[in-house]
Coordinates of C-alpha atoms in Angstrom, one line a residue:
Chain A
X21 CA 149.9 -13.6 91.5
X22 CA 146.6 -14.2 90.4
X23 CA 145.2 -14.0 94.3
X24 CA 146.8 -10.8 94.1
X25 CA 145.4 -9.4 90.9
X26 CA 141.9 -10.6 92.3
X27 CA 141.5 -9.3 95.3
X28 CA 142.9 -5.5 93.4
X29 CA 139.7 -6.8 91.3
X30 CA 137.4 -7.4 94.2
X31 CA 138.7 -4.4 96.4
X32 CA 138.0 -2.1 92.9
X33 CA 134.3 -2.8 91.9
X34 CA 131.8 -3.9 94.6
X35 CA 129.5 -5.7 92.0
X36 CA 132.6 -7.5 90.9
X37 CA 132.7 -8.7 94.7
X38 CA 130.3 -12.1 94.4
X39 CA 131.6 -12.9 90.3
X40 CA 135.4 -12.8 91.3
X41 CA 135.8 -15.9 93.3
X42 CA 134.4 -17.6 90.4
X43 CA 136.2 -15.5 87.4
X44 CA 138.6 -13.8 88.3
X45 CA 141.3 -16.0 87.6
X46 CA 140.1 -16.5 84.2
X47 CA 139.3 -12.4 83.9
X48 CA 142.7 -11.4 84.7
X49 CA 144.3 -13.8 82.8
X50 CA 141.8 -12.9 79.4
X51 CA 143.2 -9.3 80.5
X52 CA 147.0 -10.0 80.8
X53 CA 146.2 -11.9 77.0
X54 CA 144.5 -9.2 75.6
X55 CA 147.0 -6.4 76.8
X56 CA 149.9 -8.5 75.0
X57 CA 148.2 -8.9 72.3
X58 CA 147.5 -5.4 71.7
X59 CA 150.8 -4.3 72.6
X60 CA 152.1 -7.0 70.1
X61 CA 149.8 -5.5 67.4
X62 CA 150.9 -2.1 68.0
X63 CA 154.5 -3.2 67.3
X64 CA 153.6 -4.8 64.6
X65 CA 151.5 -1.9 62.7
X66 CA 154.2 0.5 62.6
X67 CA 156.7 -2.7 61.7
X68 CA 154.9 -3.5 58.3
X69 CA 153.8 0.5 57.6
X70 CA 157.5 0.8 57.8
X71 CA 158.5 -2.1 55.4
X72 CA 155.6 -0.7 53.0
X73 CA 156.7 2.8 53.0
X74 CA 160.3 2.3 52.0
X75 CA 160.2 -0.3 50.0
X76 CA 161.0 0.1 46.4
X77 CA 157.7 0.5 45.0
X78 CA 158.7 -1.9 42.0
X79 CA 159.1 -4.5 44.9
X80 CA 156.4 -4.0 46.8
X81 CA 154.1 -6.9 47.4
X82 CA 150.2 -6.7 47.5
X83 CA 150.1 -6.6 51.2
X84 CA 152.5 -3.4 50.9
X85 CA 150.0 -2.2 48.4
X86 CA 147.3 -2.2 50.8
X87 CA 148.6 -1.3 53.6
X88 CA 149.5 2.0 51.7
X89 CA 146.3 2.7 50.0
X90 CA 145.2 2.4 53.8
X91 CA 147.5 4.6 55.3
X92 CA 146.9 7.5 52.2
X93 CA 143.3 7.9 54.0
X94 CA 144.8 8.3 57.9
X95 CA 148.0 10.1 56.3
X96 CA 146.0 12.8 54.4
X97 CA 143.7 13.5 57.3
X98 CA 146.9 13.6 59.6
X99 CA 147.9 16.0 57.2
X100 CA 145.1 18.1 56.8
X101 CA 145.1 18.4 60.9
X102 CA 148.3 19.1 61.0
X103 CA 148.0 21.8 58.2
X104 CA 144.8 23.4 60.3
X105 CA 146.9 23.6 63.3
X106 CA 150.1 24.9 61.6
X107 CA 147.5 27.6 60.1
X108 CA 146.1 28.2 63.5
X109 CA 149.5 28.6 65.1
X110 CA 150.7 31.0 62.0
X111 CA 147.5 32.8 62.5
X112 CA 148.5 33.5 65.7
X113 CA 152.2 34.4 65.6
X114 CA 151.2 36.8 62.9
X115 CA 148.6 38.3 65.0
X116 CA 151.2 38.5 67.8
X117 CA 153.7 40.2 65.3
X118 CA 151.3 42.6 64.1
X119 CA 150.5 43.8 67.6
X120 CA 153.8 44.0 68.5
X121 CA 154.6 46.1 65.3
X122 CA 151.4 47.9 66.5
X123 CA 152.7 49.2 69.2
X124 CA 156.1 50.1 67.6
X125 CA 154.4 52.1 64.9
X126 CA 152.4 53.8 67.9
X127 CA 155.3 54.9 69.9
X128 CA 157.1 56.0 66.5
X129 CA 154.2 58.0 65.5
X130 CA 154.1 59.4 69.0
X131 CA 157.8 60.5 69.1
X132 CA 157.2 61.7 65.2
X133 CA 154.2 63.8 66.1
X134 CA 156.6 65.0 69.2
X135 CA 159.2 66.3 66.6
X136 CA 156.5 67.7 64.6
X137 CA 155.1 69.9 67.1
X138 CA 159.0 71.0 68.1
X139 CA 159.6 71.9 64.5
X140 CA 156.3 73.9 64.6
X141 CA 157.1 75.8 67.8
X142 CA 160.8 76.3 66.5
X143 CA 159.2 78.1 63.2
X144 CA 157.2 80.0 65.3
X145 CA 160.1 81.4 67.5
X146 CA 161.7 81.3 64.4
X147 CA 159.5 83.7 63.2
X148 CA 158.9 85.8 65.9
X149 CA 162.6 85.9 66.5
X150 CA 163.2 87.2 62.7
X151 CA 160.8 90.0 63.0
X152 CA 161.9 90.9 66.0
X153 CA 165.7 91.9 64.5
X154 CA 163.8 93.4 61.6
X155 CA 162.3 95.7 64.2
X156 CA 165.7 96.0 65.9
X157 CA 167.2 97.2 62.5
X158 CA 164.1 99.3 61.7
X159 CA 164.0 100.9 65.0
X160 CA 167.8 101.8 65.9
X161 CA 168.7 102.8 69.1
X162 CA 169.8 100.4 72.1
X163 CA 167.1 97.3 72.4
X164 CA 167.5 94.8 74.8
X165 CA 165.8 91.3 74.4
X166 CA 163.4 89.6 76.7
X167 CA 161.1 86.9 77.6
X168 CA 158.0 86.7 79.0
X169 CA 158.6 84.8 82.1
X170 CA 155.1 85.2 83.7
X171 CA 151.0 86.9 82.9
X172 CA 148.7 88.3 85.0
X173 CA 145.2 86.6 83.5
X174 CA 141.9 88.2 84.2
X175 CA 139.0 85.6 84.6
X176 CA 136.0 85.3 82.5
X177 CA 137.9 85.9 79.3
X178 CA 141.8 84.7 80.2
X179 CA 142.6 87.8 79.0
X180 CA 146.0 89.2 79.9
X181 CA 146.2 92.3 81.9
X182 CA 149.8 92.4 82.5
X183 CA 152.8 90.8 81.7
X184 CA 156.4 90.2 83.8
X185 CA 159.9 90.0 81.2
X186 CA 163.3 88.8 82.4
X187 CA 164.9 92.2 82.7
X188 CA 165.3 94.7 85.3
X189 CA 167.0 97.2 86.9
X190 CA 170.7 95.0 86.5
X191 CA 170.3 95.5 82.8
X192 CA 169.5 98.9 82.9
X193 CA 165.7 98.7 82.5
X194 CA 163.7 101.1 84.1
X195 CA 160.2 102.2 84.4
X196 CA 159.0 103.8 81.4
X197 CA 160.8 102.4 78.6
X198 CA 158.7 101.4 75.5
X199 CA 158.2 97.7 75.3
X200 CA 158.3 96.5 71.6
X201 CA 157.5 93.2 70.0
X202 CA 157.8 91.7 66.0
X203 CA 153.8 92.4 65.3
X204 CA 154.2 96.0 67.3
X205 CA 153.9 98.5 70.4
X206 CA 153.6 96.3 73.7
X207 CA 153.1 98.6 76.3
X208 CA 155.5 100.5 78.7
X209 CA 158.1 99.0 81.9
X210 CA 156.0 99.9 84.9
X211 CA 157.7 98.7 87.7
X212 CA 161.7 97.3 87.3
X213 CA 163.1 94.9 89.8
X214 CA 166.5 93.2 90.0
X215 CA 166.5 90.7 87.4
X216 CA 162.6 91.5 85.8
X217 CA 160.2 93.7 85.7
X218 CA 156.2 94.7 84.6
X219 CA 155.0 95.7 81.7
X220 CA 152.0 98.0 81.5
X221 CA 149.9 97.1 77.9
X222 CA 148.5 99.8 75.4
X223 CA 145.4 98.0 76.5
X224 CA 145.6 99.0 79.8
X225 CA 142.6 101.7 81.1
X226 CA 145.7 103.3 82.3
X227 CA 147.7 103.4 79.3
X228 CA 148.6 106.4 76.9
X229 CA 150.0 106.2 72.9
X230 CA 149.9 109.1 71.0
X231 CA 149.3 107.8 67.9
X232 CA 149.0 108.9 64.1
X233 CA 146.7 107.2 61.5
X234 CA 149.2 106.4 58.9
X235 CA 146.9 106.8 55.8
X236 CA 144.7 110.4 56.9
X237 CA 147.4 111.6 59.0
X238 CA 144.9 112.6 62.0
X239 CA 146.6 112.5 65.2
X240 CA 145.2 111.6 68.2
X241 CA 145.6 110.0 71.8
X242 CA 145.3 106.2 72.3
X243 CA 143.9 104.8 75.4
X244 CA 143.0 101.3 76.7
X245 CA 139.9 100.1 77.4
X246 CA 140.5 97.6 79.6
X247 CA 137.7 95.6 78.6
X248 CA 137.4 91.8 80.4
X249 CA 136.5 90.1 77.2
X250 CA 138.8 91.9 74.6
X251 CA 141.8 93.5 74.0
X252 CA 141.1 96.8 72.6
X253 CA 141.8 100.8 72.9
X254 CA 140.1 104.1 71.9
X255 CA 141.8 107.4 70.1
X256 CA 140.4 109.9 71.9
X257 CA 140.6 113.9 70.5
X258 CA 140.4 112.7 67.0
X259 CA 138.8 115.6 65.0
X260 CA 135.0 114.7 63.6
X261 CA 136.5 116.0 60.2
X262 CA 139.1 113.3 59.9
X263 CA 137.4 110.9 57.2
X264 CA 139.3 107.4 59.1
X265 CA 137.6 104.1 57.7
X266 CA 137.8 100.8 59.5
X267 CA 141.0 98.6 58.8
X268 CA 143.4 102.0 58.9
X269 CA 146.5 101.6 60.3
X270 CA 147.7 102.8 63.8
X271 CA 150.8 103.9 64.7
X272 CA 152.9 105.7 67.2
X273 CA 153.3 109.6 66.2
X274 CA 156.9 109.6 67.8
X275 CA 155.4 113.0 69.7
X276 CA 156.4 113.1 73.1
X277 CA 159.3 110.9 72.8
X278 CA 157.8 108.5 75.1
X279 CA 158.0 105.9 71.9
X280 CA 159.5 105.5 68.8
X281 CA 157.3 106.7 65.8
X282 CA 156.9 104.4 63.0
X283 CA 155.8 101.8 65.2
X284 CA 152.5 99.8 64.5
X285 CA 149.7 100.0 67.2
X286 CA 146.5 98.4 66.1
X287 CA 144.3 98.4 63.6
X288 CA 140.9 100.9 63.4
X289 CA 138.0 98.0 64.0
X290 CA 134.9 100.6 64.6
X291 CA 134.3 104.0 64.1
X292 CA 131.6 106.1 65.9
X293 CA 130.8 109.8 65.0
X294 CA 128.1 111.5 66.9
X295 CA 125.7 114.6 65.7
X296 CA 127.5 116.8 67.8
X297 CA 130.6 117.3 69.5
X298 CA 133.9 118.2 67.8
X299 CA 135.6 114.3 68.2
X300 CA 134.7 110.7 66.6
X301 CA 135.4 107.8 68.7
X302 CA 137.3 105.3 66.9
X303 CA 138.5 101.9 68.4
X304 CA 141.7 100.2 68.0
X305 CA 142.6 96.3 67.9
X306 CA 145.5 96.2 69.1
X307 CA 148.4 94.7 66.3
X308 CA 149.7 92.2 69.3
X309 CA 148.2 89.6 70.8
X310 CA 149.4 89.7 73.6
X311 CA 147.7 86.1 74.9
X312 CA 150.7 84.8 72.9
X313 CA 153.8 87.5 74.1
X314 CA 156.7 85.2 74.2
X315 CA 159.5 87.6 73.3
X316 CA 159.8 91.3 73.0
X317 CA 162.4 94.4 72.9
X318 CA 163.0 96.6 75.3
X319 CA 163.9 99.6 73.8
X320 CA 166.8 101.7 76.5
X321 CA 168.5 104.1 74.4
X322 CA 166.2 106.4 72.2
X323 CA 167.1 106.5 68.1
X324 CA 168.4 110.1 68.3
X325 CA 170.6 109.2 71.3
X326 CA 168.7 110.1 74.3
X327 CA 167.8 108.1 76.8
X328 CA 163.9 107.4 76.6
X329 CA 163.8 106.8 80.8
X330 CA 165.3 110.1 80.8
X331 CA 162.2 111.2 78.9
X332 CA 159.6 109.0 80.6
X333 CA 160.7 110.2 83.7
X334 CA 159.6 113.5 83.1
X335 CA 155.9 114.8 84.4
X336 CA 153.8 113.5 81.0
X337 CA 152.7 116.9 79.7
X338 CA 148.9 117.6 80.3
X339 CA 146.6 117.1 77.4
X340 CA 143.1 118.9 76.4
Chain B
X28 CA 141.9 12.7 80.7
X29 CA 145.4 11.4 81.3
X30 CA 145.9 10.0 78.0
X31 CA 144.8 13.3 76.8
X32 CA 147.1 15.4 78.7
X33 CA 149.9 12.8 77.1
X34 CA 149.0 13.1 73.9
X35 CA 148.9 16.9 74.3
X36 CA 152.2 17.3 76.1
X37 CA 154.2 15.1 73.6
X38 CA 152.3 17.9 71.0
X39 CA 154.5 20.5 72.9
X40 CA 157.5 18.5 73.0
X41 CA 157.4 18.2 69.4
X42 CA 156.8 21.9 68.8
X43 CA 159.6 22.7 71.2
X44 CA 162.1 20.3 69.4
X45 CA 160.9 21.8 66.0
X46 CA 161.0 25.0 67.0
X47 CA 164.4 24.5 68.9
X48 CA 166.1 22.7 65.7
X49 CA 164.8 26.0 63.9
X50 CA 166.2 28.5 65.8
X51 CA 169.6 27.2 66.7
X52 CA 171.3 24.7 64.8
X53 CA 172.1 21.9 67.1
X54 CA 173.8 19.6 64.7
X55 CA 174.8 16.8 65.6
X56 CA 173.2 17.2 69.2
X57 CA 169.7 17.3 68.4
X58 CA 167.7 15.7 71.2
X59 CA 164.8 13.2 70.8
X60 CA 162.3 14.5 73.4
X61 CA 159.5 12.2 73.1
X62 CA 161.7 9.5 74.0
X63 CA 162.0 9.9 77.7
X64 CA 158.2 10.5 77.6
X65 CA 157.6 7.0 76.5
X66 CA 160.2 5.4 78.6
X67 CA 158.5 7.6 81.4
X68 CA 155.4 5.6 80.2
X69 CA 157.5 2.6 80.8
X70 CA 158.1 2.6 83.7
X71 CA 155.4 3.8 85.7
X72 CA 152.8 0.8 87.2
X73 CA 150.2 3.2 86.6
X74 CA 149.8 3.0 83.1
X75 CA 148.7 -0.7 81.9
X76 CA 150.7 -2.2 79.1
X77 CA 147.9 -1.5 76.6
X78 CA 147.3 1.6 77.2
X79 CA 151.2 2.5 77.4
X80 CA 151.8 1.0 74.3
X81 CA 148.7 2.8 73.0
X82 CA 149.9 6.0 73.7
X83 CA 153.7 5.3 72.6
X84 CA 152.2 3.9 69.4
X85 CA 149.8 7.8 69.0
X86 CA 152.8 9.9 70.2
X87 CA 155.1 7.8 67.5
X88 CA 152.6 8.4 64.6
X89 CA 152.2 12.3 66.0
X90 CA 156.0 12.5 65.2
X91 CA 156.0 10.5 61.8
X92 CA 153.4 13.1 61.1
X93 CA 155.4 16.2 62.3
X94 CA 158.7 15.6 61.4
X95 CA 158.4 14.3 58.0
X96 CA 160.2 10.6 58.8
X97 CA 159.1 7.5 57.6
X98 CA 155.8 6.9 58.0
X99 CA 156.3 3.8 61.3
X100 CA 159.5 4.3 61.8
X101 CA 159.2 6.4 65.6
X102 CA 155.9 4.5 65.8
X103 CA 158.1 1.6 66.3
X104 CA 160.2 2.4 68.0
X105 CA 158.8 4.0 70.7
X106 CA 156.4 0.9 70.8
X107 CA 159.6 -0.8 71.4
X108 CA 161.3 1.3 73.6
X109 CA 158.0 1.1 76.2
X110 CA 157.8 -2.6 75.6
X111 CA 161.3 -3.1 76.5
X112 CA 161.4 -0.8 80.0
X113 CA 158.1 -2.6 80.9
X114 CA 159.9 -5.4 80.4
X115 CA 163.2 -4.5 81.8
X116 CA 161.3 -3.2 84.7
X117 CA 163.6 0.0 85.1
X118 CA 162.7 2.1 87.9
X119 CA 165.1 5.4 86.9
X120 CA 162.6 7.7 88.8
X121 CA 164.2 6.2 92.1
X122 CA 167.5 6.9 91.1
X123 CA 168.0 10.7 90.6
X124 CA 168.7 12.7 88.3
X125 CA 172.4 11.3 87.0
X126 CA 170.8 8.0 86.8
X127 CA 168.0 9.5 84.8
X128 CA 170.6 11.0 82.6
X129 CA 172.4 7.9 82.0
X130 CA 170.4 5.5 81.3
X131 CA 168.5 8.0 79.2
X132 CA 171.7 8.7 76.9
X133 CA 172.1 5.0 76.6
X134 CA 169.1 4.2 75.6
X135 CA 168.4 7.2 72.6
X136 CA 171.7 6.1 71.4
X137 CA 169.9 2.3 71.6
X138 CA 166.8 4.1 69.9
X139 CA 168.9 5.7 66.9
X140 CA 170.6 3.0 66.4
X141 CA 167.7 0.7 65.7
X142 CA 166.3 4.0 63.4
X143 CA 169.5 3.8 61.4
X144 CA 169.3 0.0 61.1
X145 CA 165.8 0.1 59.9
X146 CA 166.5 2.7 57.7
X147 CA 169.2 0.6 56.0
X148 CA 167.1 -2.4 56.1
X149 CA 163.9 -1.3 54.4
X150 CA 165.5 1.5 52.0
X151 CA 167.3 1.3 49.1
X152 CA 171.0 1.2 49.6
X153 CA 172.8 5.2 49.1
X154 CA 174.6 5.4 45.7
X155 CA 177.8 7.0 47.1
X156 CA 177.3 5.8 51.7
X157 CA 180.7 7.2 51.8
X158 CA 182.1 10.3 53.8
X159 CA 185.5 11.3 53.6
X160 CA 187.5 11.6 56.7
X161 CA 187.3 15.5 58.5
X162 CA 190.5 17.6 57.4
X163 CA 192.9 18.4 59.6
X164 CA 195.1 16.5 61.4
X165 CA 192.9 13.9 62.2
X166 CA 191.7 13.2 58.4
X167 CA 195.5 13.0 57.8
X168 CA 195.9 10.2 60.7
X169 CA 192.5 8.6 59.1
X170 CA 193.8 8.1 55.6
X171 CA 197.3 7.3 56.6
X172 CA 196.2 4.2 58.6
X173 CA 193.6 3.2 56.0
X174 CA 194.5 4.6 52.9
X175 CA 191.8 3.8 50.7
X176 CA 189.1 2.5 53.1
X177 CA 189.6 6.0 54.9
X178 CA 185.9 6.9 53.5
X179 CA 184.7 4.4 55.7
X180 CA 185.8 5.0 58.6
X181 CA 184.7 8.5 57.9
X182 CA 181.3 7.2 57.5
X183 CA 181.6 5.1 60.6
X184 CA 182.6 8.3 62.6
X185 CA 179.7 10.3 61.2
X186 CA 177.3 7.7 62.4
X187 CA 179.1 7.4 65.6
X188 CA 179.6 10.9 66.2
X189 CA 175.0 11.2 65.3
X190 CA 174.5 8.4 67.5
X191 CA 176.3 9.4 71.2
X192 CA 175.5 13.1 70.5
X193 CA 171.7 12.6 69.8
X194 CA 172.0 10.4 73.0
X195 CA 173.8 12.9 75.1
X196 CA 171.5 15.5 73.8
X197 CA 168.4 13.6 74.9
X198 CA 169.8 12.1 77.7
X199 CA 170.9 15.7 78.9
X200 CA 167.1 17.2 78.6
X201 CA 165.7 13.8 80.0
X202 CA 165.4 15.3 83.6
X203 CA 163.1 18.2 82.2
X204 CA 161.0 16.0 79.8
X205 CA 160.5 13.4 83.2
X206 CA 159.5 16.4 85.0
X207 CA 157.1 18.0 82.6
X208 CA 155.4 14.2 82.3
X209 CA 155.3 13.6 86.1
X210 CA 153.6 16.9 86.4
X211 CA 151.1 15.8 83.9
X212 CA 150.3 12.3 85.6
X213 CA 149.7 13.8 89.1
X214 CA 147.9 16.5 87.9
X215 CA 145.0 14.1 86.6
X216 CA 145.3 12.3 90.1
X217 CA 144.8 15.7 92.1
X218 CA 142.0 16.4 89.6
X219 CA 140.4 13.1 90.3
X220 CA 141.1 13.6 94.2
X221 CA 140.0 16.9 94.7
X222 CA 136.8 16.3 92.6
X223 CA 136.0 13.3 94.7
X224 CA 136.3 15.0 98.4
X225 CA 134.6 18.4 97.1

């Protein structure tokens, strides 16, 4: 056994090589020693720190005594490691907790702002929807209910030139008929297909409202500008004498029967009267935005019981 | 670097059999982890009998520390349980698993054993060490047959019943705990080996 453990000795450290046929018997046994005396220590510590520990402490010996005051040192800084790591590891779980509740309060707050923005658009509609059936009930007559299902936008401005409902010709809409919403006059059905059709704005260079300035009285003829940047229309043949002041209210005259009277128009933004010339030009802001159209009224069957396409179809009667 | 590695995998042991005890309540099975780690110690010719008795004596006072027992008490006896599979020269690592498990039970229910008997031998003796017999059918068998000593035998069968399930529980997790430590000691090797070629 101790050939063996020297030549693991010589085969291990080359500088060992020339010592260990003189020491190495002696080396390995000092070793084999050592290691059993260590291992008989070790043992032996834990042996006595035990018999100090639980011993009664009005039994304990002086030995007991010191062993303890010895171990308070090693315990407290055991205890002090242990209380740094325990902080570290709570440190950390409570980080982990807090990110995790992070996260949940993120996602909460997402689905929150969600509803929040549903509730909003649903007191919009809500809103639009109620002033809609005021105008219903204000109005008379047959109305028919729609949604804007698609817009024609003209580029710089995104304005809307033209708008496309979800009513046609199978519910009795046809070209013509006065296209109402809650904040006012739309425009007129242009064009009815099967299940939609087009809707011509007031706005529209095209377009034609006679009109009535609710507080002067002073009728007149309102026309769209078809302007790129802004939705706005003109009263044309409005008499120079007619004392109109911005913010007056706009509405249809009724005349013609090609809309309802009573119904709001625009408001009177500008007001241009020349040196000569019997007219003023005034312009109109329109009382719907119509970037926003979601729902309007189609309005099929006139208040006094006539058919306004019956009307509309008619050859508009020339004006001066 | 390998006693390091120990010292910090008996760390985790311990924080996996606190955290364990803490979550579920494993009562009367609660395993001894550590212990297969110094019996691993034990029996592998790698580690001298210094050094494994070194580390059995650190990863003993890191549990006194942790789990609040008797300051020596699984310092001893995991000095003793290395000394005595260095001694026994068990080689359960060449034996499988069921072997591992075996020998593993029997010797945590050694290792509690000896903690109970040092327990009663250095502290004072409990004012009232008896337990009455469980109810049921069995506490009724109990007390008929012993009548007044029934307490007892109720405290005998606590003990019992503490010692073979701590030794099942242990023995039962030993394979993992081998494992784990295995993992550890060849790490350090492939370390040292790849180190030295590169």
């Amino acid at each position: 056994m101790a050939r063996g453990a020297l030549s693991l000795l010589a085969s291990r450290r080359p500088e060992c090589r020339a010592r260990a046929p003189r020491f190495g018997p002696v080396v390995s046994q000092f070793k084999r020693i050592r290691e059993i005396a260590i291992a008989i220590a070790l043992l032996a510590i834990p042996f006595f720190v035990l018999n100090a520990s639980l011993r009664d402490p009005s039994r304990q010996s002086w030995l007991d005594q010191q062993i303890l005051s010895l171990l308070s040192g090693v315990q407290s800084g055991g205890t002090s490691a242990a209380r740094v790591f325990s902080q570290f590891f709570d440190d950390y779980v409570y980080l982990v907790e807090v990110r995790e509740e992070n996260a949940r309060l993120e996602t909460r707050i997402a689905r929150l702002e969600a509803e929040r923005h549903q509730l909003l658009d649903e007191g919009l509609e809500n809103r639009r929807l109620r002033s809609l059936l005021q105008l219903r009930e204000r109005v008379g007559g047959e109305l028919i209910a729609a949604e804007v299902i698609s817009r024609d936008i003209a580029p710089p401005f995104f304005r809307v030139t033209r708008v496309e409902i979800d009513r046609g010709s199978r519910d009795r809409v046809r070209a013509g008929m006065p296209v109402l919403s809650g904040q006012g006059l739309v425009g007129l059905v242009q064009r009815a297909s099967g299940r939609s059709c087009e809707v011509q704005l007031i706005v529209d260079r095209r377009a034609a409202v006679d009109v009535i300035v609710q507080r002067t009285g002073a009728r007149g003829m309102l026309r769209g500008t078809g302007e790129d940047e802004r939705y706005m229309a003109r009263i044309q043949y409005l008499g120079r004498e007619d004392a109109l002041r911005v913010g007056d209210l706009v509405h249809t005259s009724g005349l013609g029967q090609r809309f309802p009277p009573s119904i709001l128009v625009g408001r009177v933004t500008r007001i241009v009267r020349e040196d000569f010339g019997l007219y003023q030009e005034v312009e109109v802001s329109p009382a719907v935005d119509f970037s926003r159209l979601e729902e309007v009224l189609i309005l099929t069957e006139g208040a006094l019981g006539d058919t306004v396409a019956d009307v509309a179809d008619e050859p508009p009667a020339r004006r001066p | 670097m390998k006693n390091v590695l120990f010292v910090a995998l008996a760390l985790v042991l311990l924080i996996v059999q606190s955290s364990l005890s803490a979550l579920v309540s494993l009562h009367p099975f609660v395993p001894n982890l550590l212990l297969p780690m110094v019996l691993y110690l034990g029996v592998t010719p790698d580690v001298t009998l210094g050094r494994g008795a070194a580390l059995a004596f650190g990863i003993g006072v890191l549990a006194d520390e942790v789990t609040g027992a008797p300051l020596g008490l699984d310092t001893f006896i995991f000095v003793a349980a290395f000394l005595l599979t260095r001694v026994a020269g068990l080689r359960l690592f060449l034996r499988g698993v069921p072997f591992q498990v075996v020998a593993t039970t029997g010797i945590a229910m050694i290792a509690a054993g000896a903690m109970l008997a040092l327990c009663a031998i250095f502290e004072e003796p409990e004012a009232f060490p008896l337990v009455m017999p469980p109810l049921g059918v069995l506490g009724t068998i109990t007390t008929m047959l012993w009548g007044e000593d029934a307490p007892l035998v109720g405290r005998a069968t606590e003990l019992a019943t503490l010692l073979v399930a701590t030794g099942l529980a242990t023995g039962v997790l030993s394979p993992l705990v081998y494992a784990a430590t295995r993992r550890a000691d060849t790490f350090t090797v492939r370390t040292r080996r790849a180190a030295t070629e590169s």
